[in-house]
PDB file of C-alpha atoms in Angstrom:
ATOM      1  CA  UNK A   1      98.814 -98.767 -82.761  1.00 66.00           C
ATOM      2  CA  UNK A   2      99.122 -96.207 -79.759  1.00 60.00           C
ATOM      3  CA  UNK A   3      97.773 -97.942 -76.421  1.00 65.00           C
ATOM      4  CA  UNK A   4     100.017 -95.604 -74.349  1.00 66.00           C
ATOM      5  CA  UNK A   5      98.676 -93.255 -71.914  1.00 66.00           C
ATOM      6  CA  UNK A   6      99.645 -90.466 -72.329  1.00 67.00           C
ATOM      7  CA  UNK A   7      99.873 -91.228 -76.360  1.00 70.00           C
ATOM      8  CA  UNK A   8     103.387 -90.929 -77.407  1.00 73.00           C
ATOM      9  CA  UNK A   9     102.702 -91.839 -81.047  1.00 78.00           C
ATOM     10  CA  UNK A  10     102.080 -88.139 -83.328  1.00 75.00           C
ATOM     11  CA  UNK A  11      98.600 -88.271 -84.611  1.00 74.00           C
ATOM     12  CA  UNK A  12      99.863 -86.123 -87.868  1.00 76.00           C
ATOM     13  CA  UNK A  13     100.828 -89.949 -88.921  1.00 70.00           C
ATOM     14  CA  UNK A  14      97.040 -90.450 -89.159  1.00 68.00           C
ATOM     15  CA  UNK A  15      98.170 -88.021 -92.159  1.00 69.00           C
ATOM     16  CA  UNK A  16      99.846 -89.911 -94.117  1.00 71.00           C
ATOM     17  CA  UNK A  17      99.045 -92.201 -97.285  1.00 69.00           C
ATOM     18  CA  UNK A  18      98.201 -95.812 -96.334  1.00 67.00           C
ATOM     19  CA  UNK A  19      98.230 -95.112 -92.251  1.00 69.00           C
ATOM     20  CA  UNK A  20      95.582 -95.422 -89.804  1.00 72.00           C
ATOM     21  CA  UNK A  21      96.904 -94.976 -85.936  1.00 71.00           C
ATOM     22  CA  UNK A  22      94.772 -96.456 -83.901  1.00 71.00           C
ATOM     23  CA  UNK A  23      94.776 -95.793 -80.293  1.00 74.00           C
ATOM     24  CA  UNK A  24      92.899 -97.851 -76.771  1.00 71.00           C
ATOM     25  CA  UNK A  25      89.591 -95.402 -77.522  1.00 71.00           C
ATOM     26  CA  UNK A  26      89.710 -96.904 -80.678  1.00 69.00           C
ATOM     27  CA  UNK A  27      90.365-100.381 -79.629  1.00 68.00           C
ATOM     28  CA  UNK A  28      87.540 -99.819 -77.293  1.00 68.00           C
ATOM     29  CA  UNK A  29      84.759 -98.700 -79.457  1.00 71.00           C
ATOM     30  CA  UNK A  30      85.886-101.888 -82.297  1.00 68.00           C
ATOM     31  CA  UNK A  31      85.441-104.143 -79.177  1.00 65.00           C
ATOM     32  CA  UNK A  32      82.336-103.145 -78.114  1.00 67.00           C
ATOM     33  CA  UNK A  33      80.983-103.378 -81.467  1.00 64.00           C
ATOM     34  CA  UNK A  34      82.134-106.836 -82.205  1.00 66.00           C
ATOM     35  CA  UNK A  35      80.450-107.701 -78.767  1.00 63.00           C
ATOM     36  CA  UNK A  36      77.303-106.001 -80.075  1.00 59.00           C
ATOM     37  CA  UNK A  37      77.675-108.101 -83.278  1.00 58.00           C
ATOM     38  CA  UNK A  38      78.443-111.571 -81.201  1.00 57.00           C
ATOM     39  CA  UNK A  39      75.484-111.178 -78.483  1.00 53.00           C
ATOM     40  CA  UNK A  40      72.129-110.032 -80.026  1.00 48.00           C
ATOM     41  CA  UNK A  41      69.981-112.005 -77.767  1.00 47.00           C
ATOM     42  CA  UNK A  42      71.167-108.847 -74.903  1.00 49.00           C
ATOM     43  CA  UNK A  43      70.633-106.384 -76.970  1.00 49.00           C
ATOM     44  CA  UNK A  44      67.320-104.224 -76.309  1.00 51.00           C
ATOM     45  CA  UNK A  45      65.008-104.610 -79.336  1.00 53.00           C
ATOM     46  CA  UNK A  46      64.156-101.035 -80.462  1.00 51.00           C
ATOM     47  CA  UNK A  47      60.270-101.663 -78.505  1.00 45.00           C
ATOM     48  CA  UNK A  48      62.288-101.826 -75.072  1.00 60.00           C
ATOM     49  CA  UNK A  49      61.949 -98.667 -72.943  1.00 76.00           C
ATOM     50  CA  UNK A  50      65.281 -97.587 -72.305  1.00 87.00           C
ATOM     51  CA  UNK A  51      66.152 -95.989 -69.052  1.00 93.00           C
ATOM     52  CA  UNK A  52      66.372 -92.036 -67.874  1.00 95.00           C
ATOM     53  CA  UNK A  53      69.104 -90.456 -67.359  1.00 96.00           C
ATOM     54  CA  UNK A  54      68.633 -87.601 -65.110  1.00 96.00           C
ATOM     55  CA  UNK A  55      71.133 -85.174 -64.334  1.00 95.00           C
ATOM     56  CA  UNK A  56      71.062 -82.497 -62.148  1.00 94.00           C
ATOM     57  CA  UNK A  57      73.550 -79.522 -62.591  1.00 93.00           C
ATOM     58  CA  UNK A  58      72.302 -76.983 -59.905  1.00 92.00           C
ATOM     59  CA  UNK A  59      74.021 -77.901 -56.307  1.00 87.00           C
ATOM     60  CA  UNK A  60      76.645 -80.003 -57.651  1.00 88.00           C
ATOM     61  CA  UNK A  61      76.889 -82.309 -60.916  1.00 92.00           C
ATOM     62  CA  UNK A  62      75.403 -85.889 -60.978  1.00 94.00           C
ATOM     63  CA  UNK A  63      74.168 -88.189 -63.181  1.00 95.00           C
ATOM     64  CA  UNK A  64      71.521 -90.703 -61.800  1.00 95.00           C
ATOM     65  CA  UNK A  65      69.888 -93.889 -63.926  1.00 95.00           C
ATOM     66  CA  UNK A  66      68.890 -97.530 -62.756  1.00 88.00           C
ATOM     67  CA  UNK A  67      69.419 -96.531 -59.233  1.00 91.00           C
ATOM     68  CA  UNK A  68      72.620 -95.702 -59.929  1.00 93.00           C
ATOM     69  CA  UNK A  69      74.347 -92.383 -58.877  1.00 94.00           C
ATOM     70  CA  UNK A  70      77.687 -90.485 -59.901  1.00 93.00           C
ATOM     71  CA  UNK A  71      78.995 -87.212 -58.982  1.00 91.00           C
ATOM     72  CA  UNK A  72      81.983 -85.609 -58.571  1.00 86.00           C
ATOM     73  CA  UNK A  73      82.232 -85.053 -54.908  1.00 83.00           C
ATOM     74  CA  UNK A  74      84.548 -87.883 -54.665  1.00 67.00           C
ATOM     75  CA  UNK A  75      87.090 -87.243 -57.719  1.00 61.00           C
ATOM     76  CA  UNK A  76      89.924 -85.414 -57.335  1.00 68.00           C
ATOM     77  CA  UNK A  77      90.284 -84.574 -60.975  1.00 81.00           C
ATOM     78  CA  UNK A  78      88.119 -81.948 -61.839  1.00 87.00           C
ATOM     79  CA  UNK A  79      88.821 -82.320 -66.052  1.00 90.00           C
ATOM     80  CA  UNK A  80      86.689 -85.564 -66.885  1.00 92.00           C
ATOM     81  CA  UNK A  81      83.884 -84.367 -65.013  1.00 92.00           C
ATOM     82  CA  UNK A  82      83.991 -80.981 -66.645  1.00 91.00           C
ATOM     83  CA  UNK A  83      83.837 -82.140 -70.137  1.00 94.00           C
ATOM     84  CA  UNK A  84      81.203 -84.517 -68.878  1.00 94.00           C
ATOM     85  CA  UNK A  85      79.259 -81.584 -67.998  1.00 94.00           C
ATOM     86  CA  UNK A  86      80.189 -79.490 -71.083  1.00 95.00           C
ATOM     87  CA  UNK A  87      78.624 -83.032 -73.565  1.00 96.00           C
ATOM     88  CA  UNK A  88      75.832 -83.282 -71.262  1.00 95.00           C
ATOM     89  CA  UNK A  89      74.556 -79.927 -71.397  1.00 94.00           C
ATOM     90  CA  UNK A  90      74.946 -79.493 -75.466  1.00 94.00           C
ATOM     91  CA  UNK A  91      73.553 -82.829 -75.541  1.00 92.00           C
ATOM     92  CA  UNK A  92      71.755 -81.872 -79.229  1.00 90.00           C
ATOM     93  CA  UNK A  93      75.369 -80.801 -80.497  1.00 92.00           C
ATOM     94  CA  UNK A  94      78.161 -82.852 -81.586  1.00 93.00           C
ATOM     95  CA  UNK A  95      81.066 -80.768 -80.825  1.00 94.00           C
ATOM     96  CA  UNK A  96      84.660 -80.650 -82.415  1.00 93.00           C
ATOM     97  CA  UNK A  97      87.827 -81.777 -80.730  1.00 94.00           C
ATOM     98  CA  UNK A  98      88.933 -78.170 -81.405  1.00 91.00           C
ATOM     99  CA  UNK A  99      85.993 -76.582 -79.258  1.00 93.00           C
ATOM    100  CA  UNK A 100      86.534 -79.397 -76.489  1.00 93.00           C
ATOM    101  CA  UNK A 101      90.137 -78.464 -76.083  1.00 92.00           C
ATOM    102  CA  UNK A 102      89.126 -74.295 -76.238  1.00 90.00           C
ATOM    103  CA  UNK A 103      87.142 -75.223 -73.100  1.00 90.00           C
ATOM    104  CA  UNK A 104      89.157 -77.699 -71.185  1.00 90.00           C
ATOM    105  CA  UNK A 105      92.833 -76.039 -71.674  1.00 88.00           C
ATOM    106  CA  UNK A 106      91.689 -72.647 -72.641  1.00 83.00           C
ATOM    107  CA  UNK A 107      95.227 -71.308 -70.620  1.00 80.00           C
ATOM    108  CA  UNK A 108      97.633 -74.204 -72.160  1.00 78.00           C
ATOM    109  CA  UNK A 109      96.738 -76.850 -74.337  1.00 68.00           C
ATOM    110  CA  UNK A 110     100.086 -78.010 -74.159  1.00 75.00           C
ATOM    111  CA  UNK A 111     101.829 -80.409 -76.852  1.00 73.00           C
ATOM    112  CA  UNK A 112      99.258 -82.590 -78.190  1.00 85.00           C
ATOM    113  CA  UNK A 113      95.978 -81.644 -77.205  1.00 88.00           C
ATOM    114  CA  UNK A 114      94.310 -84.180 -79.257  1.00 88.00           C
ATOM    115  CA  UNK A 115      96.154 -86.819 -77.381  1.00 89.00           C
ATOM    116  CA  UNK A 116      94.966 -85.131 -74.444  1.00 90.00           C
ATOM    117  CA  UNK A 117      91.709 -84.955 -75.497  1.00 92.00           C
ATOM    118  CA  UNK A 118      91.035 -88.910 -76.275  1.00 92.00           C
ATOM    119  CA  UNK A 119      92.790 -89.459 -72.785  1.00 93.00           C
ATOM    120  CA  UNK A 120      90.366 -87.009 -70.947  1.00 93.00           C
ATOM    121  CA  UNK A 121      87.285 -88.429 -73.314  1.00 94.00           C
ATOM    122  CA  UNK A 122      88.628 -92.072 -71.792  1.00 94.00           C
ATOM    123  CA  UNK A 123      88.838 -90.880 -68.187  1.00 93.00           C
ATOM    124  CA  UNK A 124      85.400 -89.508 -68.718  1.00 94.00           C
ATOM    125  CA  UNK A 125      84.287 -92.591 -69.967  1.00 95.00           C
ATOM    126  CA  UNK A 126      85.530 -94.584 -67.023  1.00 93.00           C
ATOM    127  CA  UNK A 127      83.778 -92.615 -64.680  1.00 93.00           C
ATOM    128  CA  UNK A 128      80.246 -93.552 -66.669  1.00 95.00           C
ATOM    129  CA  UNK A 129      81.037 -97.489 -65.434  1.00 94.00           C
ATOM    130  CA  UNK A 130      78.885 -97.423 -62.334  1.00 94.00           C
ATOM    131  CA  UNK A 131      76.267 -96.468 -64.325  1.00 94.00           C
ATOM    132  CA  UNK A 132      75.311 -99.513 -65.838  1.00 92.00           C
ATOM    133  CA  UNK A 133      74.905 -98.479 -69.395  1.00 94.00           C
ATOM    134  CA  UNK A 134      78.233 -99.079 -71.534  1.00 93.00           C
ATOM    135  CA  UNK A 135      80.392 -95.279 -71.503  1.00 95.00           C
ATOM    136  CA  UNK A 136      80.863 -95.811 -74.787  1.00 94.00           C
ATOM    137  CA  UNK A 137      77.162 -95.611 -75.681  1.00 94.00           C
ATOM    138  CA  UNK A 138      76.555 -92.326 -73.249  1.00 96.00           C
ATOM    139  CA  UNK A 139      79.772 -90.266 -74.409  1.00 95.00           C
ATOM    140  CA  UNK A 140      79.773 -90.724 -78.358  1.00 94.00           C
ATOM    141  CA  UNK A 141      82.716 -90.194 -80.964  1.00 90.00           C
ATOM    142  CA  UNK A 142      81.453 -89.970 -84.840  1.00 86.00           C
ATOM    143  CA  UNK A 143      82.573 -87.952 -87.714  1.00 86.00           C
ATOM    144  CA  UNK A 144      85.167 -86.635 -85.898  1.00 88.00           C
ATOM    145  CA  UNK A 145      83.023 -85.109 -83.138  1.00 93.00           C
ATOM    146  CA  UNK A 146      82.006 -85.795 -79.650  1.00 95.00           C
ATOM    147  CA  UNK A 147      78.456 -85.701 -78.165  1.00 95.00           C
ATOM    148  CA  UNK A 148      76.214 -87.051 -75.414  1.00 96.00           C
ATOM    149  CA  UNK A 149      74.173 -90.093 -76.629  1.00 95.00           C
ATOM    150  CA  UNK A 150      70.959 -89.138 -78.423  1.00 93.00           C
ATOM    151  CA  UNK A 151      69.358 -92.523 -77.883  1.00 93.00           C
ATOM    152  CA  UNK A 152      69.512 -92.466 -74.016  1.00 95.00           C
ATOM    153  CA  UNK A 153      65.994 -89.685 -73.052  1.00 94.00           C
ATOM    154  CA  UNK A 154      68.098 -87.462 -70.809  1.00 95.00           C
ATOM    155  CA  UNK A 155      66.304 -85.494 -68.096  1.00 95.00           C
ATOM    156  CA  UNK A 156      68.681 -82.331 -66.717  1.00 95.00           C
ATOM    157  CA  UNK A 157      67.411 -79.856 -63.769  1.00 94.00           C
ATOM    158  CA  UNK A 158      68.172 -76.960 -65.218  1.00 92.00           C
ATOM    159  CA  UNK A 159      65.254 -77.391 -68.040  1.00 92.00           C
ATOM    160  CA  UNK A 160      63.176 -78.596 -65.349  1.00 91.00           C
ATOM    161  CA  UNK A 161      63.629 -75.383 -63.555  1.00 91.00           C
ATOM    162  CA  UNK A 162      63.338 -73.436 -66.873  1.00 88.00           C
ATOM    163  CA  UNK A 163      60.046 -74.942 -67.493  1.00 89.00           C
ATOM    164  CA  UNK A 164      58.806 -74.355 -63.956  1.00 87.00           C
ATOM    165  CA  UNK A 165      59.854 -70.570 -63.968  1.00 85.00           C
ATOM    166  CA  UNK A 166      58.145 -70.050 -67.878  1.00 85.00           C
ATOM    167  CA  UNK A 167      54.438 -71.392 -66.114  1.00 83.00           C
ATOM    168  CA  UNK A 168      55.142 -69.513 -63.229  1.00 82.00           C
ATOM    169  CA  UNK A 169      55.766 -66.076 -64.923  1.00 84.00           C
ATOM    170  CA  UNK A 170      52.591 -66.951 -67.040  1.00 78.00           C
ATOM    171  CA  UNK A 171      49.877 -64.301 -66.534  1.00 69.00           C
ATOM    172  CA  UNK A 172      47.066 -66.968 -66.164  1.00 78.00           C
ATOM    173  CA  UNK A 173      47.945 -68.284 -62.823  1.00 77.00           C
ATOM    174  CA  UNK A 174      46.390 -67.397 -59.649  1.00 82.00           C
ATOM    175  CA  UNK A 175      48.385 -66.220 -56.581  1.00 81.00           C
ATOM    176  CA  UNK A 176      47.954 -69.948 -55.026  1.00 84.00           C
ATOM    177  CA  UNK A 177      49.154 -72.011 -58.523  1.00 84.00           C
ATOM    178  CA  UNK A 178      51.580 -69.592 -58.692  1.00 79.00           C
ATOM    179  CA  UNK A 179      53.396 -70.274 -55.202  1.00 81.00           C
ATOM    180  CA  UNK A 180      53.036 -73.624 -55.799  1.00 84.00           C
ATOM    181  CA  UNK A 181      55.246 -73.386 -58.827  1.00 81.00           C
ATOM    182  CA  UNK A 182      58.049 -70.828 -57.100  1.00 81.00           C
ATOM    183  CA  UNK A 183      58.165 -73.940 -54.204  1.00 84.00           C
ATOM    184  CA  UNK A 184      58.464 -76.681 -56.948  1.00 83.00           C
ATOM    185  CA  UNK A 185      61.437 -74.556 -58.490  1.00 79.00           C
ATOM    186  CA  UNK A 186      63.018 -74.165 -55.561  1.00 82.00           C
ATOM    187  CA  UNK A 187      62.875 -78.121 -54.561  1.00 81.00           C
ATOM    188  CA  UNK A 188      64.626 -79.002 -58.191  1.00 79.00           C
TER     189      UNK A 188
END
């Protein structure tokens, strides 16, 4: 068991015959399942409407839900809020730890950039808190992958904007509908 951070356990042990490592993201995610497990009665039943998330990507990066707002004017670190950014805009793909670190270190990965990677993916995570919806249930490990959550409906600007610009270069407008789209675009 690795709770360090940064990790200072090898994760080529994970290699070997009859050993699992398990590290805090780990100890995390078996936690918050047993709490799922004790506390049913909180749970949403699969009727309940569960909230937007809307995130806007043009001007700045936030994510906004339940009256609740992050961004990342106020972090100094700009690493867990670019991988935030990278999950949240392939939300439909679960991406490899491989890609992840191609995009985050692309000019030094440096010893063990899988150890880097689950600290990053916890720093991430930690930033989600405000938020009101567990991190754990927003940024999503399985299969050895990584993803933004499927079962949150996720709302970003930039498809907003997309959408807006497709009607607007449709040849069935007239001059007025037409302006009125151009002004919505350019208020997302």
């Amino acid at each position: 068991m690795d709770i360090a951070l940064p990790r200072d356990i090898d994760t080529k042990l994970n290699e070997l015959d009859y050993v699992e490592l398990y590290d805090i993201d780990d100890l995390k995610e078996i936690h918050d399942k047993n709490d799922i497990k004790r506390s049913p009665a909180i749970m949403p039943s699969s009727s309940e409407q569960r909230p937007t998330i809307h995130v806007q990507t043009l001007g700045g990066f936030s994510i906004r839900t339940n009256g609740c707002q992050i961004n990342d004017n106020s972090n100094q670190s700009k690493k867990p809020w670019a991988l935030l950014e990278y999950l949240v805009i392939f939300q439909k793909k679960d991406i490899n730890p491989a890609e992840l670190i191609r995009i985050i270190w692309a000019d030094d990965p440096g010893v063990n950039p899988n150890g880097a990677l689950k600290t990053l993916m916890f720093r991430s995570r930690k930033l989600l808190e405000p938020l009101g919806i567990s991190p754990q249930k927003l940024l999503v490990q399985q299969r050895g992958t990584y993803a933004w959550t499927q079962d949150y409906p996720t709302v970003l600007d930039i498809d907003e904007f997309e959408s807006v610009c497709n009607r607007a270069l449709s040849n069935s407008l007239d001059p007025e509908e037409n302006l009125s789209l151009c002004m919505e675009g350019l208020s997302i």
